[in-house]
Amino acid sequence: QMQLQESGPGLVKPSQTLSLTCTVSGGSMSSGGYYWTWIRQHPGKGLEWIGYIYYSGNTFYNPSFESRVTISVDTSKNQFSLKLNSVTAADTAVYYCALRVVKAMTTGYFYGMDVWGQGTTVTVSS
Amino acid sequence: DIQMTQSPSSLSASVGDRVTITCRASQSISNFLNWYQQRPGKAPKLLIYAASSLQSGVPSRFSGSGSGTDFSLTISSLQPEDFATYYCQQSYSTPLTFGGGTKVEIK
């Protein structure tokens, strides 16, 4: 059973870099069809996709973040990471790592976020 | 970006009620539509993928339907553990986008 766990500072100063790590257990990060994903949720609000990375290193980012975000993967450590530069108070949120899995069906390939970490709260404040 | 609009934003219902939540996409997304449940303080949980396929381990009282731009999630008989917020999400194209959520509360 795949499990994900976020870790990183809970408080980041404005203009600095938010850095989070997601540790994966219970499975291989190098399996095809797995996209390692970051999503955030502002307090009391909806969900916002930040981006994901394939095990090969190919990345896909939300254009809303593209100039500030880097997602990387280290399969040897069973971890993937999020870096978000130049943070402001608007980046205060719960950050989730998740596993997007491809599902092969007779009608095509579909994707769902099958596994989620518990989430970690990041506050941007001086 | 594809905008996802859910309605209602909240509803009150009783245990045993049949509940339907709708989700509309700003353009056709075929059946690339997922539904998630989020209980307070918890991470979202995948319920339905490909608009109508039940994720493994999810109770059969949950069902999804729709294609193109209009979708729905139905809970056939609401249980106490179903009081939560529900989100739709399109997986047709990036950026992946979510609906604003529907909070299901106890009447």
PDB file of C-alpha atoms in Angstrom:
ATOM      1  CA  GLN A   1       0.000   0.000   0.000  1.00  0.00           C
ATOM      2  CA  MET A   2       1.624   3.199  -1.197  1.00  0.00           C
ATOM      3  CA  GLN A   3       1.896   5.943   1.424  1.00  0.00           C
ATOM      4  CA  LEU A   4       3.051   9.528   1.109  1.00  0.00           C
ATOM      5  CA  GLN A   5       4.299  11.884   3.814  1.00  0.00           C
ATOM      6  CA  GLU A   6       5.091  15.574   3.428  1.00  0.00           C
ATOM      7  CA  SER A   7       7.811  17.287   5.434  1.00  0.00           C
ATOM      8  CA  GLY A   8       9.341  20.734   5.583  1.00  0.00           C
ATOM      9  CA  PRO A   9       9.245  24.058   7.418  1.00  0.00           C
ATOM     10  CA  GLY A  10       5.864  25.226   8.614  1.00  0.00           C
ATOM     11  CA  LEU A  11       6.890  28.887   8.512  1.00  0.00           C
ATOM     12  CA  VAL A  12       8.589  30.682   5.639  1.00  0.00           C
ATOM     13  CA  LYS A  13       9.451  34.368   5.425  1.00  0.00           C
ATOM     14  CA  PRO A  14       8.144  36.481   2.549  1.00  0.00           C
ATOM     15  CA  SER A  15      10.393  36.525  -0.540  1.00  0.00           C
ATOM     16  CA  GLN A  16      12.115  33.323   0.542  1.00  0.00           C
ATOM     17  CA  THR A  17      11.816  29.822  -0.931  1.00  0.00           C
ATOM     18  CA  LEU A  18       9.288  27.280   0.265  1.00  0.00           C
ATOM     19  CA  SER A  19      10.816  23.789   0.201  1.00  0.00           C
ATOM     20  CA  LEU A  20       8.842  20.623   0.868  1.00  0.00           C
ATOM     21  CA  THR A  21       9.669  16.955   0.498  1.00  0.00           C
ATOM     22  CA  CYS A  22       7.341  14.028   0.024  1.00  0.00           C
ATOM     23  CA  THR A  23       8.613  10.640   1.159  1.00  0.00           C
ATOM     24  CA  VAL A  24       7.129   7.627  -0.563  1.00  0.00           C
ATOM     25  CA  SER A  25       6.785   4.234   1.081  1.00  0.00           C
ATOM     26  CA  GLY A  26       5.181   0.962   0.136  1.00  0.00           C
ATOM     27  CA  GLY A  27       6.010   1.014  -3.543  1.00  0.00           C
ATOM     28  CA  SER A  28       8.410   1.918  -6.312  1.00  0.00           C
ATOM     29  CA  MET A  29       8.663   5.471  -7.596  1.00  0.00           C
ATOM     30  CA  SER A  30       9.923   4.216 -10.946  1.00  0.00           C
ATOM     31  CA  SER A  31       6.746   2.512 -12.056  1.00  0.00           C
ATOM     32  CA  GLY A  32       5.326   3.663 -15.340  1.00  0.00           C
ATOM     33  CA  GLY A  33       2.062   5.509 -15.126  1.00  0.00           C
ATOM     34  CA  TYR A  34       2.915   7.272 -11.877  1.00  0.00           C
ATOM     35  CA  TYR A  35       2.939  11.063 -11.731  1.00  0.00           C
ATOM     36  CA  TRP A  36       4.215  12.567  -8.498  1.00  0.00           C
ATOM     37  CA  THR A  37       2.039  15.584  -7.783  1.00  0.00           C
ATOM     38  CA  TRP A  38       1.822  18.665  -5.594  1.00  0.00           C
ATOM     39  CA  ILE A  39      -1.509  20.321  -4.783  1.00  0.00           C
ATOM     40  CA  ARG A  40      -2.331  23.069  -2.319  1.00  0.00           C
ATOM     41  CA  GLN A  41      -5.389  24.314  -0.506  1.00  0.00           C
ATOM     42  CA  HIS A  42      -5.762  27.809   0.865  1.00  0.00           C
ATOM     43  CA  PRO A  43      -7.419  27.980   4.300  1.00  0.00           C
ATOM     44  CA  GLY A  44     -11.094  27.173   3.909  1.00  0.00           C
ATOM     45  CA  LYS A  45     -10.826  27.152   0.115  1.00  0.00           C
ATOM     46  CA  GLY A  46     -10.659  24.742  -2.787  1.00  0.00           C
ATOM     47  CA  LEU A  47      -7.841  22.721  -4.308  1.00  0.00           C
ATOM     48  CA  GLU A  48      -5.159  24.080  -6.636  1.00  0.00           C
ATOM     49  CA  TRP A  49      -2.883  21.899  -8.750  1.00  0.00           C
ATOM     50  CA  ILE A  50       0.750  23.051  -8.660  1.00  0.00           C
ATOM     51  CA  GLY A  51       2.379  20.476 -10.909  1.00  0.00           C
ATOM     52  CA  TYR A  52       3.671  16.944 -11.252  1.00  0.00           C
ATOM     53  CA  ILE A  53       6.727  15.023 -12.286  1.00  0.00           C
ATOM     54  CA  TYR A  54       7.073  11.692 -14.010  1.00  0.00           C
ATOM     55  CA  TYR A  55       9.650   9.292 -12.620  1.00  0.00           C
ATOM     56  CA  SER A  56      11.816  10.003 -15.679  1.00  0.00           C
ATOM     57  CA  GLY A  57      12.040  13.633 -14.625  1.00  0.00           C
ATOM     58  CA  ASN A  58       9.566  15.173 -17.070  1.00  0.00           C
ATOM     59  CA  THR A  59       7.696  17.961 -15.331  1.00  0.00           C
ATOM     60  CA  PHE A  60       4.335  19.648 -15.908  1.00  0.00           C
ATOM     61  CA  TYR A  61       3.563  22.861 -14.055  1.00  0.00           C
ATOM     62  CA  ASN A  62       0.520  25.031 -13.602  1.00  0.00           C
ATOM     63  CA  PRO A  63       1.281  28.205 -15.595  1.00  0.00           C
ATOM     64  CA  SER A  64       0.137  30.189 -12.554  1.00  0.00           C
ATOM     65  CA  PHE A  65       3.304  28.989 -10.807  1.00  0.00           C
ATOM     66  CA  GLU A  66       5.629  28.206 -13.684  1.00  0.00           C
ATOM     67  CA  SER A  67       8.104  30.988 -13.133  1.00  0.00           C
ATOM     68  CA  ARG A  68       8.463  30.186  -9.429  1.00  0.00           C
ATOM     69  CA  VAL A  69       8.133  26.425  -9.088  1.00  0.00           C
ATOM     70  CA  THR A  70      10.471  23.459  -9.368  1.00  0.00           C
ATOM     71  CA  ILE A  71       9.465  19.855  -8.760  1.00  0.00           C
ATOM     72  CA  SER A  72      12.195  17.245  -8.633  1.00  0.00           C
ATOM     73  CA  VAL A  73      12.415  13.546  -7.916  1.00  0.00           C
ATOM     74  CA  ASP A  74      15.054  11.401  -6.244  1.00  0.00           C
ATOM     75  CA  THR A  75      14.055   7.798  -6.762  1.00  0.00           C
ATOM     76  CA  SER A  76      17.104   6.556  -4.827  1.00  0.00           C
ATOM     77  CA  LYS A  77      15.715   8.221  -1.711  1.00  0.00           C
ATOM     78  CA  ASN A  78      12.067   7.506  -2.555  1.00  0.00           C
ATOM     79  CA  GLN A  79      11.347  11.230  -2.394  1.00  0.00           C
ATOM     80  CA  PHE A  80      10.105  14.051  -4.547  1.00  0.00           C
ATOM     81  CA  SER A  81      10.290  17.728  -3.730  1.00  0.00           C
ATOM     82  CA  LEU A  82       8.632  21.077  -4.264  1.00  0.00           C
ATOM     83  CA  LYS A  83      10.420  24.418  -4.324  1.00  0.00           C
ATOM     84  CA  LEU A  84       8.406  27.619  -4.643  1.00  0.00           C
ATOM     85  CA  ASN A  85      10.394  30.830  -4.912  1.00  0.00           C
ATOM     86  CA  SER A  86       9.581  34.391  -3.875  1.00  0.00           C
ATOM     87  CA  VAL A  87       6.711  33.440  -1.633  1.00  0.00           C
ATOM     88  CA  THR A  88       4.126  35.891  -0.335  1.00  0.00           C
ATOM     89  CA  ALA A  89       1.283  35.626   2.148  1.00  0.00           C
ATOM     90  CA  ALA A  90      -0.855  34.347  -0.726  1.00  0.00           C
ATOM     91  CA  ASP A  91       1.208  31.146  -0.658  1.00  0.00           C
ATOM     92  CA  THR A  92       0.010  30.329   2.851  1.00  0.00           C
ATOM     93  CA  ALA A  93      -1.816  27.026   2.431  1.00  0.00           C
ATOM     94  CA  VAL A  94      -1.939  23.343   3.188  1.00  0.00           C
ATOM     95  CA  TYR A  95       0.345  21.579   0.728  1.00  0.00           C
ATOM     96  CA  TYR A  96      -0.407  18.013  -0.305  1.00  0.00           C
ATOM     97  CA  CYS A  97       1.700  15.566  -2.204  1.00  0.00           C
ATOM     98  CA  ALA A  98      -0.253  13.027  -4.186  1.00  0.00           C
ATOM     99  CA  LEU A  99       0.185  10.183  -6.642  1.00  0.00           C
ATOM    100  CA  ARG A 100      -1.565  10.525  -9.975  1.00  0.00           C
ATOM    101  CA  VAL A 101      -2.075   7.071 -11.435  1.00  0.00           C
ATOM    102  CA  VAL A 102      -2.921   6.075 -14.970  1.00  0.00           C
ATOM    103  CA  LYS A 103      -5.893   3.727 -15.318  1.00  0.00           C
ATOM    104  CA  ALA A 104      -6.069   1.745 -18.529  1.00  0.00           C
ATOM    105  CA  MET A 105      -9.662   1.168 -19.576  1.00  0.00           C
ATOM    106  CA  THR A 106     -11.185  -0.229 -22.745  1.00  0.00           C
ATOM    107  CA  THR A 107     -12.162   3.321 -23.700  1.00  0.00           C
ATOM    108  CA  GLY A 108      -8.745   4.839 -23.089  1.00  0.00           C
ATOM    109  CA  TYR A 109      -6.363   5.990 -20.409  1.00  0.00           C
ATOM    110  CA  PHE A 110      -7.651   7.939 -17.437  1.00  0.00           C
ATOM    111  CA  TYR A 111      -5.956   9.477 -14.460  1.00  0.00           C
ATOM    112  CA  GLY A 112      -6.882   9.981 -10.838  1.00  0.00           C
ATOM    113  CA  MET A 113      -5.095  11.124  -7.697  1.00  0.00           C
ATOM    114  CA  ASP A 114      -5.183   7.756  -5.953  1.00  0.00           C
ATOM    115  CA  VAL A 115      -2.942   8.393  -2.957  1.00  0.00           C
ATOM    116  CA  TRP A 116      -2.478  11.547  -0.911  1.00  0.00           C
ATOM    117  CA  GLY A 117      -0.223  12.619   1.904  1.00  0.00           C
ATOM    118  CA  GLN A 118      -1.845  13.980   5.040  1.00  0.00           C
ATOM    119  CA  GLY A 119      -0.915  17.537   4.088  1.00  0.00           C
ATOM    120  CA  THR A 120       1.390  20.046   5.702  1.00  0.00           C
ATOM    121  CA  THR A 121       0.523  23.614   6.629  1.00  0.00           C
ATOM    122  CA  VAL A 122       2.875  26.311   5.412  1.00  0.00           C
ATOM    123  CA  THR A 123       2.513  29.857   6.670  1.00  0.00           C
ATOM    124  CA  VAL A 124       4.282  32.731   4.957  1.00  0.00           C
ATOM    125  CA  SER A 125       4.943  35.439   7.490  1.00  0.00           C
ATOM    126  CA  SER A 126       7.775  37.574   8.782  1.00  0.00           C
TER     127      SER A 126
ATOM    128  CA  ASP B   1      -7.752  26.854 -18.433  1.00  0.00           C
ATOM    129  CA  ILE B   2     -10.862  24.720 -18.069  1.00  0.00           C
ATOM    130  CA  GLN B   3     -13.156  26.120 -15.380  1.00  0.00           C
ATOM    131  CA  MET B   4     -15.110  23.656 -13.244  1.00  0.00           C
ATOM    132  CA  THR B   5     -18.300  24.907 -11.605  1.00  0.00           C
ATOM    133  CA  GLN B   6     -20.059  22.886  -8.919  1.00  0.00           C
ATOM    134  CA  SER B   7     -23.550  23.317  -7.574  1.00  0.00           C
ATOM    135  CA  PRO B   8     -24.786  23.694  -5.019  1.00  0.00           C
ATOM    136  CA  SER B   9     -21.919  25.066  -2.960  1.00  0.00           C
ATOM    137  CA  SER B  10     -23.503  23.522   0.104  1.00  0.00           C
ATOM    138  CA  LEU B  11     -26.522  21.431   1.005  1.00  0.00           C
ATOM    139  CA  SER B  12     -28.193  20.051   4.097  1.00  0.00           C
ATOM    140  CA  ALA B  13     -29.459  16.507   4.092  1.00  0.00           C
ATOM    141  CA  SER B  14     -30.459  13.726   6.448  1.00  0.00           C
ATOM    142  CA  VAL B  15     -29.074  10.247   6.859  1.00  0.00           C
ATOM    143  CA  GLY B  16     -30.705   8.034   4.262  1.00  0.00           C
ATOM    144  CA  ASP B  17     -31.355  10.840   1.789  1.00  0.00           C
ATOM    145  CA  ARG B  18     -30.426  10.631  -1.859  1.00  0.00           C
ATOM    146  CA  VAL B  19     -28.047  13.459  -2.734  1.00  0.00           C
ATOM    147  CA  THR B  20     -26.913  14.696  -6.127  1.00  0.00           C
ATOM    148  CA  ILE B  21     -24.104  17.169  -6.792  1.00  0.00           C
ATOM    149  CA  THR B  22     -23.478  18.621 -10.220  1.00  0.00           C
ATOM    150  CA  CYS B  23     -20.322  19.794 -11.942  1.00  0.00           C
ATOM    151  CA  ARG B  24     -20.070  21.708 -15.200  1.00  0.00           C
ATOM    152  CA  ALA B  25     -16.947  22.181 -17.298  1.00  0.00           C
ATOM    153  CA  SER B  26     -16.325  25.340 -19.321  1.00  0.00           C
ATOM    154  CA  GLN B  27     -15.611  23.177 -22.386  1.00  0.00           C
ATOM    155  CA  SER B  28     -16.066  19.557 -23.309  1.00  0.00           C
ATOM    156  CA  ILE B  29     -13.834  17.203 -21.333  1.00  0.00           C
ATOM    157  CA  SER B  30     -15.328  13.942 -22.638  1.00  0.00           C
ATOM    158  CA  ASN B  31     -15.413  11.775 -19.503  1.00  0.00           C
ATOM    159  CA  PHE B  32     -12.101  12.906 -18.021  1.00  0.00           C
ATOM    160  CA  LEU B  33     -13.738  13.789 -14.726  1.00  0.00           C
ATOM    161  CA  ASN B  34     -12.908  12.691 -11.194  1.00  0.00           C
ATOM    162  CA  TRP B  35     -14.732  13.133  -7.887  1.00  0.00           C
ATOM    163  CA  TYR B  36     -13.076  13.436  -4.489  1.00  0.00           C
ATOM    164  CA  GLN B  37     -14.360  13.470  -0.916  1.00  0.00           C
ATOM    165  CA  GLN B  38     -12.641  15.554   1.739  1.00  0.00           C
ATOM    166  CA  ARG B  39     -13.507  15.200   5.382  1.00  0.00           C
ATOM    167  CA  PRO B  40     -12.534  18.080   7.730  1.00  0.00           C
ATOM    168  CA  GLY B  41      -8.821  18.173   8.431  1.00  0.00           C
ATOM    169  CA  LYS B  42      -8.123  15.301   6.066  1.00  0.00           C
ATOM    170  CA  ALA B  43      -6.700  14.887   2.599  1.00  0.00           C
ATOM    171  CA  PRO B  44      -9.063  14.366  -0.320  1.00  0.00           C
ATOM    172  CA  LYS B  45      -9.953  10.811  -1.299  1.00  0.00           C
ATOM    173  CA  LEU B  46     -10.642   9.643  -4.842  1.00  0.00           C
ATOM    174  CA  LEU B  47     -14.195   8.319  -5.208  1.00  0.00           C
ATOM    175  CA  ILE B  48     -14.912   8.229  -8.936  1.00  0.00           C
ATOM    176  CA  TYR B  49     -12.676   8.424 -12.026  1.00  0.00           C
ATOM    177  CA  ALA B  50     -13.511   8.560 -15.722  1.00  0.00           C
ATOM    178  CA  ALA B  51     -16.829  10.152 -14.719  1.00  0.00           C
ATOM    179  CA  SER B  52     -18.492   6.916 -13.645  1.00  0.00           C
ATOM    180  CA  SER B  53     -15.919   4.339 -12.533  1.00  0.00           C
ATOM    181  CA  LEU B  54     -15.878   3.563  -8.836  1.00  0.00           C
ATOM    182  CA  GLN B  55     -12.445   3.651  -7.226  1.00  0.00           C
ATOM    183  CA  SER B  56     -11.505   0.427  -5.466  1.00  0.00           C
ATOM    184  CA  GLY B  57     -12.811   0.291  -1.907  1.00  0.00           C
ATOM    185  CA  VAL B  58     -15.406   3.035  -2.345  1.00  0.00           C
ATOM    186  CA  PRO B  59     -18.955   2.049  -1.302  1.00  0.00           C
ATOM    187  CA  SER B  60     -21.404   1.364  -4.095  1.00  0.00           C
ATOM    188  CA  ARG B  61     -23.808   4.030  -2.826  1.00  0.00           C
ATOM    189  CA  PHE B  62     -21.560   6.486  -4.662  1.00  0.00           C
ATOM    190  CA  SER B  63     -22.081   6.803  -8.394  1.00  0.00           C
ATOM    191  CA  GLY B  64     -21.086   9.230 -11.111  1.00  0.00           C
ATOM    192  CA  SER B  65     -22.487  10.061 -14.495  1.00  0.00           C
ATOM    193  CA  GLY B  66     -22.118  12.504 -17.348  1.00  0.00           C
ATOM    194  CA  SER B  67     -20.012  13.305 -20.351  1.00  0.00           C
ATOM    195  CA  GLY B  68     -18.974  16.380 -22.270  1.00  0.00           C
ATOM    196  CA  THR B  69     -19.593  19.338 -19.988  1.00  0.00           C
ATOM    197  CA  ASP B  70     -22.184  18.149 -17.466  1.00  0.00           C
ATOM    198  CA  PHE B  71     -21.540  15.647 -14.704  1.00  0.00           C
ATOM    199  CA  SER B  72     -23.099  14.515 -11.467  1.00  0.00           C
ATOM    200  CA  LEU B  73     -22.185  12.628  -8.320  1.00  0.00           C
ATOM    201  CA  THR B  74     -24.976  10.803  -6.518  1.00  0.00           C
ATOM    202  CA  ILE B  75     -24.999   9.318  -3.050  1.00  0.00           C
ATOM    203  CA  SER B  76     -27.943   6.927  -3.014  1.00  0.00           C
ATOM    204  CA  SER B  77     -28.430   6.773   0.766  1.00  0.00           C
ATOM    205  CA  LEU B  78     -26.435   9.259   2.771  1.00  0.00           C
ATOM    206  CA  GLN B  79     -24.498   7.796   5.685  1.00  0.00           C
ATOM    207  CA  PRO B  80     -23.051   9.667   8.689  1.00  0.00           C
ATOM    208  CA  GLU B  81     -19.511   9.306   7.343  1.00  0.00           C
ATOM    209  CA  ASP B  82     -20.528  10.953   4.056  1.00  0.00           C
ATOM    210  CA  PHE B  83     -20.860  14.404   5.560  1.00  0.00           C
ATOM    211  CA  ALA B  84     -17.905  16.080   3.904  1.00  0.00           C
ATOM    212  CA  THR B  85     -16.929  18.351   1.042  1.00  0.00           C
ATOM    213  CA  TYR B  86     -16.936  16.953  -2.481  1.00  0.00           C
ATOM    214  CA  TYR B  87     -14.802  18.198  -5.374  1.00  0.00           C
ATOM    215  CA  CYS B  88     -14.866  17.465  -9.064  1.00  0.00           C
ATOM    216  CA  GLN B  89     -11.619  17.642 -11.058  1.00  0.00           C
ATOM    217  CA  GLN B  90     -10.965  17.513 -14.774  1.00  0.00           C
ATOM    218  CA  SER B  91      -8.073  15.432 -16.065  1.00  0.00           C
ATOM    219  CA  TYR B  92      -8.624  16.323 -19.732  1.00  0.00           C
ATOM    220  CA  SER B  93      -5.842  18.876 -19.964  1.00  0.00           C
ATOM    221  CA  THR B  94      -3.304  20.750 -17.904  1.00  0.00           C
ATOM    222  CA  PRO B  95      -3.549  22.777 -15.822  1.00  0.00           C
ATOM    223  CA  LEU B  96      -5.611  20.270 -13.898  1.00  0.00           C
ATOM    224  CA  THR B  97      -8.486  22.138 -12.286  1.00  0.00           C
ATOM    225  CA  PHE B  98     -10.969  21.483  -9.514  1.00  0.00           C
ATOM    226  CA  GLY B  99     -14.468  22.657  -8.834  1.00  0.00           C
ATOM    227  CA  GLY B 100     -15.082  24.943  -5.887  1.00  0.00           C
ATOM    228  CA  GLY B 101     -16.495  22.158  -3.747  1.00  0.00           C
ATOM    229  CA  THR B 102     -19.878  21.150  -2.352  1.00  0.00           C
ATOM    230  CA  LYS B 103     -20.195  20.873   1.392  1.00  0.00           C
ATOM    231  CA  VAL B 104     -22.705  18.251   2.504  1.00  0.00           C
ATOM    232  CA  GLU B 105     -23.964  19.044   5.989  1.00  0.00           C
ATOM    233  CA  ILE B 106     -26.286  17.325   8.424  1.00  0.00           C
ATOM    234  CA  LYS B 107     -29.846  18.603   8.452  1.00  0.00           C
TER     235      LYS B 107
END
